mmCIF file of C-alpha atoms and ligand atoms in Angstrom:
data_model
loop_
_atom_site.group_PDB
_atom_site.id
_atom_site.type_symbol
_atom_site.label_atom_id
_atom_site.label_comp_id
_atom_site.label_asym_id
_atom_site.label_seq_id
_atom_site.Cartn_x
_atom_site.Cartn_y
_atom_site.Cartn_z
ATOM 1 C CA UNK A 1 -15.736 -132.565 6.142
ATOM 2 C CA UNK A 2 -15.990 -129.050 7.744
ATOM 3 C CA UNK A 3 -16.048 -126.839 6.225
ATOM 4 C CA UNK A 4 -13.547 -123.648 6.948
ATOM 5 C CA UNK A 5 -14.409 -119.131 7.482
ATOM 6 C CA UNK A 6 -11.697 -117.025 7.405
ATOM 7 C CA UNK A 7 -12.401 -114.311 10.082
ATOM 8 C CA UNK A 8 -10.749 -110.851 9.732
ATOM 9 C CA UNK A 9 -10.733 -109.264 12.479
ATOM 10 C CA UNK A 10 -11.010 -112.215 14.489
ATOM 11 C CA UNK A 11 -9.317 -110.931 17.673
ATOM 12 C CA UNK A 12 -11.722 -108.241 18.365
ATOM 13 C CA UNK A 13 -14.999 -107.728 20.155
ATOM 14 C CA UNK A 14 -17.636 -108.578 17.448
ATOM 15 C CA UNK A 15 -15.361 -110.722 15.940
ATOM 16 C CA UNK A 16 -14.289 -113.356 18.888
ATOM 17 C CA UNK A 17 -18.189 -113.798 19.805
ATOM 18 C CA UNK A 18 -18.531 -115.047 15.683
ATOM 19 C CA UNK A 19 -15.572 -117.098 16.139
ATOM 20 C CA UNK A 20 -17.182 -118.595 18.989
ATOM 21 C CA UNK A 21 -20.547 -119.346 17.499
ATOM 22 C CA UNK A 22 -18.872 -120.572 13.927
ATOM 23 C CA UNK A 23 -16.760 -123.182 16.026
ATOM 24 C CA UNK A 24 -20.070 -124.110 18.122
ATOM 25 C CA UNK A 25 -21.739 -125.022 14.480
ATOM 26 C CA UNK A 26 -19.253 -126.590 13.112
ATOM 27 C CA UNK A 27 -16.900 -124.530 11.263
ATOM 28 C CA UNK A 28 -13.535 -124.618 11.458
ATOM 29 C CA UNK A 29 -12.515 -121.392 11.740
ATOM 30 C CA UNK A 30 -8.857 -119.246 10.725
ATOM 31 C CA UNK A 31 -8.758 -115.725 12.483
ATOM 32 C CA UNK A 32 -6.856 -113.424 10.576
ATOM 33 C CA UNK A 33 -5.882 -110.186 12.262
ATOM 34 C CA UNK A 34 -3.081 -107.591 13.092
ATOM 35 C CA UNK A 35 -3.979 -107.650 16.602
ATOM 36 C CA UNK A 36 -3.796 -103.142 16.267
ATOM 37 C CA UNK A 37 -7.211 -103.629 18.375
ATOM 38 C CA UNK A 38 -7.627 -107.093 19.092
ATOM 39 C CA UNK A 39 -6.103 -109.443 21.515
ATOM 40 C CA UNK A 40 -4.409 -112.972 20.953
ATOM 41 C CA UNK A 41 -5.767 -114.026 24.387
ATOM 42 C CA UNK A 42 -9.258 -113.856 23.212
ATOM 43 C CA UNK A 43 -8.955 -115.825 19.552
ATOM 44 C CA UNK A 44 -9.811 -119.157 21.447
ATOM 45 C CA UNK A 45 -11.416 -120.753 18.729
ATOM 46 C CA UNK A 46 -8.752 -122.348 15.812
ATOM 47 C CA UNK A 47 -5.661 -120.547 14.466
ATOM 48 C CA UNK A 48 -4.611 -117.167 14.679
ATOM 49 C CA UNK A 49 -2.521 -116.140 10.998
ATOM 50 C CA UNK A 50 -1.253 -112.536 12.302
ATOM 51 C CA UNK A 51 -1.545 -110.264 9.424
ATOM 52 C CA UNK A 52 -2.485 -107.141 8.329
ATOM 53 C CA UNK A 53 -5.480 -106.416 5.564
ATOM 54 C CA UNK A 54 -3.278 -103.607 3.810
ATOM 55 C CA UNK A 55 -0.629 -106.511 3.393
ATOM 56 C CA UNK A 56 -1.634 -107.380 -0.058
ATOM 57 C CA UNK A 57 0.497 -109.935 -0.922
ATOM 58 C CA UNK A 58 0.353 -111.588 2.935
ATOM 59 C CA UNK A 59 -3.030 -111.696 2.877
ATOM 60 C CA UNK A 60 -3.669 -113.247 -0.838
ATOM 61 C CA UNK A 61 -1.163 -116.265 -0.200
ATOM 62 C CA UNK A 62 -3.041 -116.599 3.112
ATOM 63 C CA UNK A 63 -6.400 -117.349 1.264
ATOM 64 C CA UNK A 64 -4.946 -118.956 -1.691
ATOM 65 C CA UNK A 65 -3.192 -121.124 1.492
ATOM 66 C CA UNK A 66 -6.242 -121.691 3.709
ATOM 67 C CA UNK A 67 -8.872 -121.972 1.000
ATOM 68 C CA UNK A 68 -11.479 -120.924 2.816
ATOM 69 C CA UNK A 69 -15.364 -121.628 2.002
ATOM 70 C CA UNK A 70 -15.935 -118.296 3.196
ATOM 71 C CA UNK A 71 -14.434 -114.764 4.410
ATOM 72 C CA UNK A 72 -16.517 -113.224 7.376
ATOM 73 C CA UNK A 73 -14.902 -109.860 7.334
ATOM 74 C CA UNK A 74 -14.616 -108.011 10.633
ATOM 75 C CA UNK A 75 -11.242 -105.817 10.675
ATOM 76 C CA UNK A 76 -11.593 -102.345 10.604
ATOM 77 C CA UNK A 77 -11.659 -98.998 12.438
ATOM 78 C CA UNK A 78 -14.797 -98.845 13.989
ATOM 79 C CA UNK A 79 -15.127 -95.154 16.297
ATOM 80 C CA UNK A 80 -16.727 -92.490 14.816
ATOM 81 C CA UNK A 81 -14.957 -89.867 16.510
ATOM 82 C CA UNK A 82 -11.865 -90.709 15.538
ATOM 83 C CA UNK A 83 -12.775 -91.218 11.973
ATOM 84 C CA UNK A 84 -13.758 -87.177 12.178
ATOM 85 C CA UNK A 85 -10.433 -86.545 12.770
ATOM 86 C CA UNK A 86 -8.525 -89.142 11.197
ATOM 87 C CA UNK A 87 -10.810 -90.081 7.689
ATOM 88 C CA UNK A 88 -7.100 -91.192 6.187
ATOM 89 C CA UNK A 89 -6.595 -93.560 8.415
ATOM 90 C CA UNK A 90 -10.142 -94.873 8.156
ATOM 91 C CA UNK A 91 -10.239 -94.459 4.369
ATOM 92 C CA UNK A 92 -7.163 -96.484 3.965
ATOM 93 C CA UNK A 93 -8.031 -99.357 6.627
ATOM 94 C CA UNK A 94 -11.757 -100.031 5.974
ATOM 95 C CA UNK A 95 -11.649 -99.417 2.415
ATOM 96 C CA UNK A 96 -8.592 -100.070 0.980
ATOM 97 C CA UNK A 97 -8.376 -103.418 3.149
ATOM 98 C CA UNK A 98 -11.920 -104.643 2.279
ATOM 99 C CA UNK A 99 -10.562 -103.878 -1.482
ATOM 100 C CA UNK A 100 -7.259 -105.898 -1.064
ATOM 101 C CA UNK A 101 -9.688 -108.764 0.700
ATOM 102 C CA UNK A 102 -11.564 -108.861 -2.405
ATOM 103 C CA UNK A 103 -9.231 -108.690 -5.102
ATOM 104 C CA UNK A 104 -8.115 -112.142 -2.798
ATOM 105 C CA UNK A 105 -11.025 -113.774 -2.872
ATOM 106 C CA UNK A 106 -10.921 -113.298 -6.375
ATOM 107 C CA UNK A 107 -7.388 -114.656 -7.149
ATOM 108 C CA UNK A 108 -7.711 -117.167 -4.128
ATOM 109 C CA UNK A 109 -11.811 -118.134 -5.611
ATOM 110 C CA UNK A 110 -13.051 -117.812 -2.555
ATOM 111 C CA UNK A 111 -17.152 -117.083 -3.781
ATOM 112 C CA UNK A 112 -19.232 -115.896 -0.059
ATOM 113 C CA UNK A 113 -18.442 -113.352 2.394
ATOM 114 C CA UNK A 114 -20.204 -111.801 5.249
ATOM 115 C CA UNK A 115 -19.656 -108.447 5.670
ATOM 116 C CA UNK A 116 -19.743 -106.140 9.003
ATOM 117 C CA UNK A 117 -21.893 -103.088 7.771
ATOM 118 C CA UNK A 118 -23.175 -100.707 10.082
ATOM 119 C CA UNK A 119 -26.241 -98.499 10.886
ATOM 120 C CA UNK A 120 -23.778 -95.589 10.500
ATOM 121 C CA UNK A 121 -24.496 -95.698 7.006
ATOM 122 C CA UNK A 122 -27.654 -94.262 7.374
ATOM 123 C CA UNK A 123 -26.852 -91.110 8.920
ATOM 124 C CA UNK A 124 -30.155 -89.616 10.498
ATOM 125 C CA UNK A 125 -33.212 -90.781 10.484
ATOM 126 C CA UNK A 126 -36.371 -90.571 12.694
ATOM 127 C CA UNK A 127 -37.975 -93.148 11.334
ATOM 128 C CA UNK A 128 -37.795 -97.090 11.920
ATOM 129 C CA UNK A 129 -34.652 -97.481 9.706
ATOM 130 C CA UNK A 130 -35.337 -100.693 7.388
ATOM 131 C CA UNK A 131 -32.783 -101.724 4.777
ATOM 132 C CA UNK A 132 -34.493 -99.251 2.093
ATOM 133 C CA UNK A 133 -33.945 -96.392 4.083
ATOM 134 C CA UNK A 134 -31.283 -93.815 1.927
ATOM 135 C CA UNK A 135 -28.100 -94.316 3.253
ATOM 136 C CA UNK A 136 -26.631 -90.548 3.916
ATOM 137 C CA UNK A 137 -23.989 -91.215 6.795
ATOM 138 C CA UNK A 138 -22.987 -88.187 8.698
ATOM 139 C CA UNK A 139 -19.347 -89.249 9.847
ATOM 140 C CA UNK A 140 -16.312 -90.743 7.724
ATOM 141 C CA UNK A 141 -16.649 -94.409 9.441
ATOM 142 C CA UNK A 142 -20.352 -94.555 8.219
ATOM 143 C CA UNK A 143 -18.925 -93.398 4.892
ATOM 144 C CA UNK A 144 -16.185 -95.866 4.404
ATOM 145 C CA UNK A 145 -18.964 -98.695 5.300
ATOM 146 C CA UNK A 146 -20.968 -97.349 2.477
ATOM 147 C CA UNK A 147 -18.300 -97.689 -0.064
ATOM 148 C CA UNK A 148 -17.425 -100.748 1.375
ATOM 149 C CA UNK A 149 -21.289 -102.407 0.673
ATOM 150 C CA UNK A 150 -20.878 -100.420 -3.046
ATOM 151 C CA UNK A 151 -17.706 -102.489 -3.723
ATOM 152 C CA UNK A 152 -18.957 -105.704 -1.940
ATOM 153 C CA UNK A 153 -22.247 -105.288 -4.725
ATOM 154 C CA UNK A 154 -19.841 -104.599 -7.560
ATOM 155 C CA UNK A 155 -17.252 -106.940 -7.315
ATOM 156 C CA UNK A 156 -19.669 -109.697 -6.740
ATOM 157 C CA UNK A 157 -21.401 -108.820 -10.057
ATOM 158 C CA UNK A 158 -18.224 -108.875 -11.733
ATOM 159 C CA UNK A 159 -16.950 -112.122 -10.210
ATOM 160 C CA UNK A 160 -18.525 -115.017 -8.685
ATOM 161 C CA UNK A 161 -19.027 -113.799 -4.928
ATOM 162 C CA UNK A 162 -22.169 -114.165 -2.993
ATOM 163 C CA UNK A 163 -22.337 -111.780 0.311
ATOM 164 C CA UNK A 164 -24.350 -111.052 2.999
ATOM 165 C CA UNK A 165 -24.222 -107.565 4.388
ATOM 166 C CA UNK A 166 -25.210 -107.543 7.823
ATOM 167 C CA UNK A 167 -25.854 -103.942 9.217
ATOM 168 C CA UNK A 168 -25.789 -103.920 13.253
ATOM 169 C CA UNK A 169 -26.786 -101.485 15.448
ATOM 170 C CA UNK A 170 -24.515 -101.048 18.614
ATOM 171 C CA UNK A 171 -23.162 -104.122 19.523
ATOM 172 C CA UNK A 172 -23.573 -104.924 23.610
ATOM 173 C CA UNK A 173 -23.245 -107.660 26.002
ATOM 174 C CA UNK A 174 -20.817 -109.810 26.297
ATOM 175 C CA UNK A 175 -20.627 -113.832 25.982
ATOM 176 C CA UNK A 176 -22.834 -115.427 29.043
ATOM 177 C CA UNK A 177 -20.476 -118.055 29.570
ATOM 178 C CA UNK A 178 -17.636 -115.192 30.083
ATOM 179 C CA UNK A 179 -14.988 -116.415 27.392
ATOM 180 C CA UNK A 180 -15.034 -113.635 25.323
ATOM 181 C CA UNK A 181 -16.078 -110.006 25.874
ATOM 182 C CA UNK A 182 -15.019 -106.532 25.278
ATOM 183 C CA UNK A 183 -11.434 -104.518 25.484
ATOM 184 C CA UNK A 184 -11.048 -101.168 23.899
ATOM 185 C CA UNK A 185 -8.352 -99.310 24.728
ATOM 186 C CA UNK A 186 -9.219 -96.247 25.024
ATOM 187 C CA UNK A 187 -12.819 -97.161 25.397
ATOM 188 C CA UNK A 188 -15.063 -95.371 23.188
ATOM 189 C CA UNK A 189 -18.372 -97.345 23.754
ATOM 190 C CA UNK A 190 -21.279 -95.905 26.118
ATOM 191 C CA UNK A 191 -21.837 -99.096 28.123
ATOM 192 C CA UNK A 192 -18.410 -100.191 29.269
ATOM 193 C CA UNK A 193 -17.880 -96.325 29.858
ATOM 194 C CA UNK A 194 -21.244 -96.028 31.938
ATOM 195 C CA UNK A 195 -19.898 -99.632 33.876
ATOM 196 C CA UNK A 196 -16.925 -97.664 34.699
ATOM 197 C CA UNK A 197 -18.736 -95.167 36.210
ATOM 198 C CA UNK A 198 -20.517 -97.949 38.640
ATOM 199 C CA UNK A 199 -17.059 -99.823 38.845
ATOM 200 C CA UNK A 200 -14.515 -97.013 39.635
ATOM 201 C CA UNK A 201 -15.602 -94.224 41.965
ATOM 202 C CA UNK A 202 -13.088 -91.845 40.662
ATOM 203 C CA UNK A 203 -14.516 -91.942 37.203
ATOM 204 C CA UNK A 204 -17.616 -89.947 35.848
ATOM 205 C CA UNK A 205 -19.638 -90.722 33.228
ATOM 206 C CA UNK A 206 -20.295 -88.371 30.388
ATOM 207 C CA UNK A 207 -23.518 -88.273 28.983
ATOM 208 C CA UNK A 208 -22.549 -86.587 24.848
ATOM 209 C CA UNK A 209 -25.343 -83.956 24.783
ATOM 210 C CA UNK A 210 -28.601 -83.513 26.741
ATOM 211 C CA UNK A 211 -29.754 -81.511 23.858
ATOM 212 C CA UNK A 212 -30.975 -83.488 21.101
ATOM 213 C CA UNK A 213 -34.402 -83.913 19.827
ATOM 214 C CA UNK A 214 -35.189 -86.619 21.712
ATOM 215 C CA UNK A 215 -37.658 -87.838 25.088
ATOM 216 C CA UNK A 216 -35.299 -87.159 27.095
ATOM 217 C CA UNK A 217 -32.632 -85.110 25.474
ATOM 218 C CA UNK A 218 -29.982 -88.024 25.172
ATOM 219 C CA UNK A 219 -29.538 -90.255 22.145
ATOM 220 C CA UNK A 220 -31.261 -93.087 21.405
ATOM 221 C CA UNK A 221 -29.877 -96.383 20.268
ATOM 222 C CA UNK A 222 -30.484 -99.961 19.327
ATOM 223 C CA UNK A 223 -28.716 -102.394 21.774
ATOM 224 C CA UNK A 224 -28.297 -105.820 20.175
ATOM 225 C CA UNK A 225 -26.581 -108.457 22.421
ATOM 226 C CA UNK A 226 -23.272 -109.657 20.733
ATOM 227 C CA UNK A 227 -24.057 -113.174 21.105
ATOM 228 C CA UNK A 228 -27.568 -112.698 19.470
ATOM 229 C CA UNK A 229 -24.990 -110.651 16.468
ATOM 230 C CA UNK A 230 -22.846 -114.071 16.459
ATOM 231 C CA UNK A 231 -25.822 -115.982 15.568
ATOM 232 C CA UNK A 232 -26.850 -113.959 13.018
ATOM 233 C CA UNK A 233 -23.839 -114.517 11.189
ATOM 234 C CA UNK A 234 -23.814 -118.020 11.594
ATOM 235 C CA UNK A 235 -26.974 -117.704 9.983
ATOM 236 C CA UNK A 236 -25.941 -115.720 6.942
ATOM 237 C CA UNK A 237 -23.139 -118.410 6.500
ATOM 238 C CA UNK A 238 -25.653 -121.306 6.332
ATOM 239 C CA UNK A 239 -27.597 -119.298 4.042
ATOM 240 C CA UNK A 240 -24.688 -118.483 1.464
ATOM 241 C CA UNK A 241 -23.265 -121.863 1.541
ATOM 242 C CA UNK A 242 -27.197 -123.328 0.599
ATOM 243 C CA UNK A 243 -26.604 -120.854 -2.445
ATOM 244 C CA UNK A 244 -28.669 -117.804 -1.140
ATOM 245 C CA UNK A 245 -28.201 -114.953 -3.480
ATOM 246 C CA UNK A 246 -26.575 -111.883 -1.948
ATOM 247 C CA UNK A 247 -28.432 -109.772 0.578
ATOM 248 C CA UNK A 248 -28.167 -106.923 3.202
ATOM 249 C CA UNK A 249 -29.740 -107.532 6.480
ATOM 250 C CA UNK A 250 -30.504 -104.938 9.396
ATOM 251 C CA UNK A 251 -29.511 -106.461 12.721
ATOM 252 C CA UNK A 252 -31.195 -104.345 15.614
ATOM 253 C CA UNK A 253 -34.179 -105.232 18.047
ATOM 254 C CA UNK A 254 -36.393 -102.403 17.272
ATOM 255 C CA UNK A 255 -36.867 -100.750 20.474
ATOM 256 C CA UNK A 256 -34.439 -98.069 21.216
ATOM 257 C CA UNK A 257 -32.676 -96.684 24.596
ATOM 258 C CA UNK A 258 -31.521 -93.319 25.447
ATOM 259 C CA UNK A 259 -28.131 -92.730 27.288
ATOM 260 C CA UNK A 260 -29.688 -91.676 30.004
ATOM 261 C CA UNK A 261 -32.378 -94.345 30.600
ATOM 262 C CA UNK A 262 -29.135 -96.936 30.280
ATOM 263 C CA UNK A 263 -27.217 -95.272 32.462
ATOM 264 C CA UNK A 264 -30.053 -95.793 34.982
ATOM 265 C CA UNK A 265 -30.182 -99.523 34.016
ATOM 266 C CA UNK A 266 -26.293 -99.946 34.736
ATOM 267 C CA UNK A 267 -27.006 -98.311 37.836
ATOM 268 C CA UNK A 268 -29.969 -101.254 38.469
ATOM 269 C CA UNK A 269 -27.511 -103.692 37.576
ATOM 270 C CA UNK A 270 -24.520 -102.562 39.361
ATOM 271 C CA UNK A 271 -26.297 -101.638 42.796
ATOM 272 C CA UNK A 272 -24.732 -98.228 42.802
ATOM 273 C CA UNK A 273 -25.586 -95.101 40.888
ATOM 274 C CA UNK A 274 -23.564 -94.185 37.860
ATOM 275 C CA UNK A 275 -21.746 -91.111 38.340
ATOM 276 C CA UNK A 276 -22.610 -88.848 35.981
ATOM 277 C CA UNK A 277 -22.773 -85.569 34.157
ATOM 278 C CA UNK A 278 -24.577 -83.956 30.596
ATOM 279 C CA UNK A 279 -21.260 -82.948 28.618
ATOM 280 C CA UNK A 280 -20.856 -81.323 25.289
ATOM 281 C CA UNK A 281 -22.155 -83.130 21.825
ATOM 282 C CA UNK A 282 -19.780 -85.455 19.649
ATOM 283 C CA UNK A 283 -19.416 -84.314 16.215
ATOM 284 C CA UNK A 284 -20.836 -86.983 13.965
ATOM 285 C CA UNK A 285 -23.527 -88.280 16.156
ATOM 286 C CA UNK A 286 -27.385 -89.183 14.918
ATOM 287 C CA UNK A 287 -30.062 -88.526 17.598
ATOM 288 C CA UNK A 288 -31.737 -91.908 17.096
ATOM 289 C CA UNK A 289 -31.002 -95.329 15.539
ATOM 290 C CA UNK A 290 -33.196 -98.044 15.579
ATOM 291 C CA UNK A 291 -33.414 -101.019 13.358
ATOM 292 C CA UNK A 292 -36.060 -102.644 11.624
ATOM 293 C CA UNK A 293 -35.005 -106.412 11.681
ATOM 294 C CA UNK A 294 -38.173 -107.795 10.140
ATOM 295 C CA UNK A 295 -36.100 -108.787 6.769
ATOM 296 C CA UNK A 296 -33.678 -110.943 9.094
ATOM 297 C CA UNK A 297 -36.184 -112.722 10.573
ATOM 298 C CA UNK A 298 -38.519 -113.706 7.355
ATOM 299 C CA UNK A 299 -35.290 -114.713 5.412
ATOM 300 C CA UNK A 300 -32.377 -115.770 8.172
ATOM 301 C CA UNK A 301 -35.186 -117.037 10.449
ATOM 302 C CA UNK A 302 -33.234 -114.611 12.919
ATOM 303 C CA UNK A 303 -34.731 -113.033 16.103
ATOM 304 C CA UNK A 304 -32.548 -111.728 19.350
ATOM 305 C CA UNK A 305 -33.320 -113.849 22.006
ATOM 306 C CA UNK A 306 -30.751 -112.337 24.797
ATOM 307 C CA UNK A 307 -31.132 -108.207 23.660
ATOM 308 C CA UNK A 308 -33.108 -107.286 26.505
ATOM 309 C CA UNK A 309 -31.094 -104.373 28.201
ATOM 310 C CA UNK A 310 -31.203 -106.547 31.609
ATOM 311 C CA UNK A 311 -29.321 -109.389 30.058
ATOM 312 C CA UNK A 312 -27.002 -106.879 27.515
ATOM 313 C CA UNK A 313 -25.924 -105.398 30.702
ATOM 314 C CA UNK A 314 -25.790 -108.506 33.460
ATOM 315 C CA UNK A 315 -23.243 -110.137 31.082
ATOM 316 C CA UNK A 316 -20.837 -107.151 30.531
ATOM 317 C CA UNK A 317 -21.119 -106.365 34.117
ATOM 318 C CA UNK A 318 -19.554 -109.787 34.652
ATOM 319 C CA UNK A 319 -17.561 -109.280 32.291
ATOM 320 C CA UNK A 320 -15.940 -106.546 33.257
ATOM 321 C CA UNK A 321 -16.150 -107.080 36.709
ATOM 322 C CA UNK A 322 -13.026 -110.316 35.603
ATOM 323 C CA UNK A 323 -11.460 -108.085 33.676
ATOM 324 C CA UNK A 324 -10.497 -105.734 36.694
ATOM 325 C CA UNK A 325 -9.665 -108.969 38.339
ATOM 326 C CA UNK A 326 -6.539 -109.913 35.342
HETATM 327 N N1 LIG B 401 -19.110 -102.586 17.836
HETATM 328 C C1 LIG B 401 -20.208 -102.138 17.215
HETATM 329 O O1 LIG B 401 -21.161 -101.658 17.849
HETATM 330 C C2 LIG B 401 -20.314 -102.226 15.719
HETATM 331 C C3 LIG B 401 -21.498 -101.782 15.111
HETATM 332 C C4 LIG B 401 -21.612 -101.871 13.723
HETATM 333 C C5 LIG B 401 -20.579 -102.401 12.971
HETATM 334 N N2 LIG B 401 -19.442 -102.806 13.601
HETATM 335 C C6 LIG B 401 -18.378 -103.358 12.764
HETATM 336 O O2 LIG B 401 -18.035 -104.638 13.260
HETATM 337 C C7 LIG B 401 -16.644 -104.898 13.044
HETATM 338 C C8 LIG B 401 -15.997 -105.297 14.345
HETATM 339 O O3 LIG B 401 -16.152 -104.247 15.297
HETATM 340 P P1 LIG B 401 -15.621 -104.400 16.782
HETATM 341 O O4 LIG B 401 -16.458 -103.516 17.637
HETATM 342 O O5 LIG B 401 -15.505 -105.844 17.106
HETATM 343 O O6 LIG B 401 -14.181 -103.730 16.661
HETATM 344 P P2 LIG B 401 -12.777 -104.223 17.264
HETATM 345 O O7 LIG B 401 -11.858 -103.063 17.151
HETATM 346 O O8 LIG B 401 -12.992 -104.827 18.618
HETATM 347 O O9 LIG B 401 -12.323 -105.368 16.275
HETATM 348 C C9 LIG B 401 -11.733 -105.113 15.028
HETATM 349 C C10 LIG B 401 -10.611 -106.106 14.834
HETATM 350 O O10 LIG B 401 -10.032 -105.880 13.549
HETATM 351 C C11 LIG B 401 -8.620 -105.902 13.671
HETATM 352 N N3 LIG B 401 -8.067 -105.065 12.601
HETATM 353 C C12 LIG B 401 -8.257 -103.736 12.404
HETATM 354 N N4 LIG B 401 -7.564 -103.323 11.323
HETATM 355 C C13 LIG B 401 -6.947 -104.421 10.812
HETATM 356 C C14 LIG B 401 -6.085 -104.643 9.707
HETATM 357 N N5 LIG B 401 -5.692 -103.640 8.918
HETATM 358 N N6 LIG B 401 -5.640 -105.891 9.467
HETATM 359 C C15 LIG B 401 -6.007 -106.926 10.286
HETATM 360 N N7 LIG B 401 -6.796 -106.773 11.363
HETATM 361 C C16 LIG B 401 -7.266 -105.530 11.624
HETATM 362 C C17 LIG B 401 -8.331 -105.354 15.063
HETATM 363 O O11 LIG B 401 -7.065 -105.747 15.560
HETATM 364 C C18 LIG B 401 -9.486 -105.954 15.867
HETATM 365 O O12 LIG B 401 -9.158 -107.228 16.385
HETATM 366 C C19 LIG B 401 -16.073 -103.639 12.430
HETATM 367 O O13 LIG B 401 -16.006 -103.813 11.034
HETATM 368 C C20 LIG B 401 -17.083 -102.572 12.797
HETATM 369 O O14 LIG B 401 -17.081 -101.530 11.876
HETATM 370 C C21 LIG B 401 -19.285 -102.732 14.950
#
């Protein structure tokens, strides 16, 4: 029998490329999501339950309900501007949902979870960031993803849940075959902002400080393809229901890209040059992220395979170039 993931979040970016790769291995999967960022359109694979994390009582009849094997736990607030100027609203989403989702699992005895960590926890660091490296985030999101991983740790000591903790890097690409992709409204995220630039000839890229202390003056980030993310996850399921203990994983490639080199790749990609122009810092920004992954890959047996910049940016080029199109 197959066996069944709950998916938070399900509706969104990171989450709909999971769902996707879950279903492909076998899973049957349940999205569960308020559809505040997401979009019904792209929860293609099994049921949407529309509900909300904060909805206490909703959300523990839906487990007790669906009696899942396992929660992968997307739904949050994700921008870190925003969370500088709204740390309520991220407070009360990312950590008072992922509370309410595990006081469920507890009542509901649901005993794995993957959880959606980021490398905003760490805040800055020069170095090769490996999953040892303090965690001091800089911004409220990267915050209420620490406390998150701190409750995740505690309540699974206290009750019988197993979790992995994946941390990504910035999520890019978008699925190859074109069924899923990415929709943010507004768009925070440097790539489909730089593709917009290529795309729409009235639009100009901004390029968030030339300043920083960096090659080239423009941050630097770890670009992991979203599709390499989904099978990492389907990974970290396998290895909690085989009875792997609980773990945190980085999820990055190792090589970094600045802004500016990227928005010199989309212009590669595109065949016309990215408008653009070296505009003031945002508050809350590192200079450079870049993961260490070797943990993933000795335990999951996890390597991206599609994370070249090249590929990350050939797929969301067609995928945005269908979603002018709808
Ligand atoms: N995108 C990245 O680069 C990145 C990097 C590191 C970590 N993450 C984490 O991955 C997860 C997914 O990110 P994403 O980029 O796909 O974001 P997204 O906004 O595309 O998806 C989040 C989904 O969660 C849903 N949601 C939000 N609040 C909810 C609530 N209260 N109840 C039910 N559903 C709710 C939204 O409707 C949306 O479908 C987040 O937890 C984010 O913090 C993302």
């Amino acid at each position: 029998m197959s066996k069944t993931v709950l998916v938070t979040g399900g509706a969104g970016y990171v989450g709909s490329h999971c769902a996707k790769a879950f279903a492909k291995a076998g899973w049957t999967v349940v999205t569960y999501d308020n559809l505040s960022r997401g979009h019904r359109d792209l929860v293609k694979w099994g049921e949407l339950i529309e509900g909300d994390i904060l909805d206490r009582a909703f959300l523990t009849e839906t487990l007790k309900r669906v009696q899942p094997d396992a929660v992968a736990h997307f739904a949050a607030f994700a921008y870190v501007a925003e969370s500088m100027a709204e740390p309520a609203m991220y407070y009360r989403n990312n950590v008072t949902g992922t509370m309410n989702l595990l006081d469920a699992m507890v009542v509901a005895g649901v005993g794995q979870m993957v959880f959606s960590s980021s490398c905003a926890t760490y805040g800055v660091s020069n170095e090769l960031i490996t999953e040892d490296t303090p965690q001091n985030p800089i911004n409220p999101y990267g915050e209420t993803k620490k406390v998150c991983e701190q409750m995740i740790r505690d309540y699974g000591a206290a009750h019988d849940i197993r979790s992995v903790i994946l941390r990504y890097f910035n999520a890019a690409g978008c699925d190859p075959d074109g069924e899923t992709g990415e929709r943010h409204d507004p768009e925070p995220h440097v790539i489909p902002l730089a593709i917009r630039g290529a795309m729409d000839g009235t639009f100009t890229f901004n390029i968030l400080g030339g300043d920083y202390d960096t090659p080239d003056g423009t941050c630097v980030r770890d670009y992991i393809h979203v599709s390499d993310l989904a099978d990492a996850h389907g990974r970290a399921l396998d290895y909690l229901a085989k009875g792997g203990n609980s773990e945190v994983f980085n999820l990055g490639t190792g090589r970094g890209a600045s802004v500016l080199e990227l928005a010199d790749a989309v212009s590669r990609v595109a065949g016309k040059e990215v408008p653009r122009v070296i505009a003031d810092r945002r508050p809350g920004d590192p200079p450079i992220l870049v993961a260490s992954a070797d943990k993933a890959k000795a335990v999951l047996g996890w390597e991206p395979k599609i994370s070249d910049l090249n590929t990350i940016l050939t797929t969301a080029w067609a995928w945005f170039q269908r979603e002018a199109e709808r």
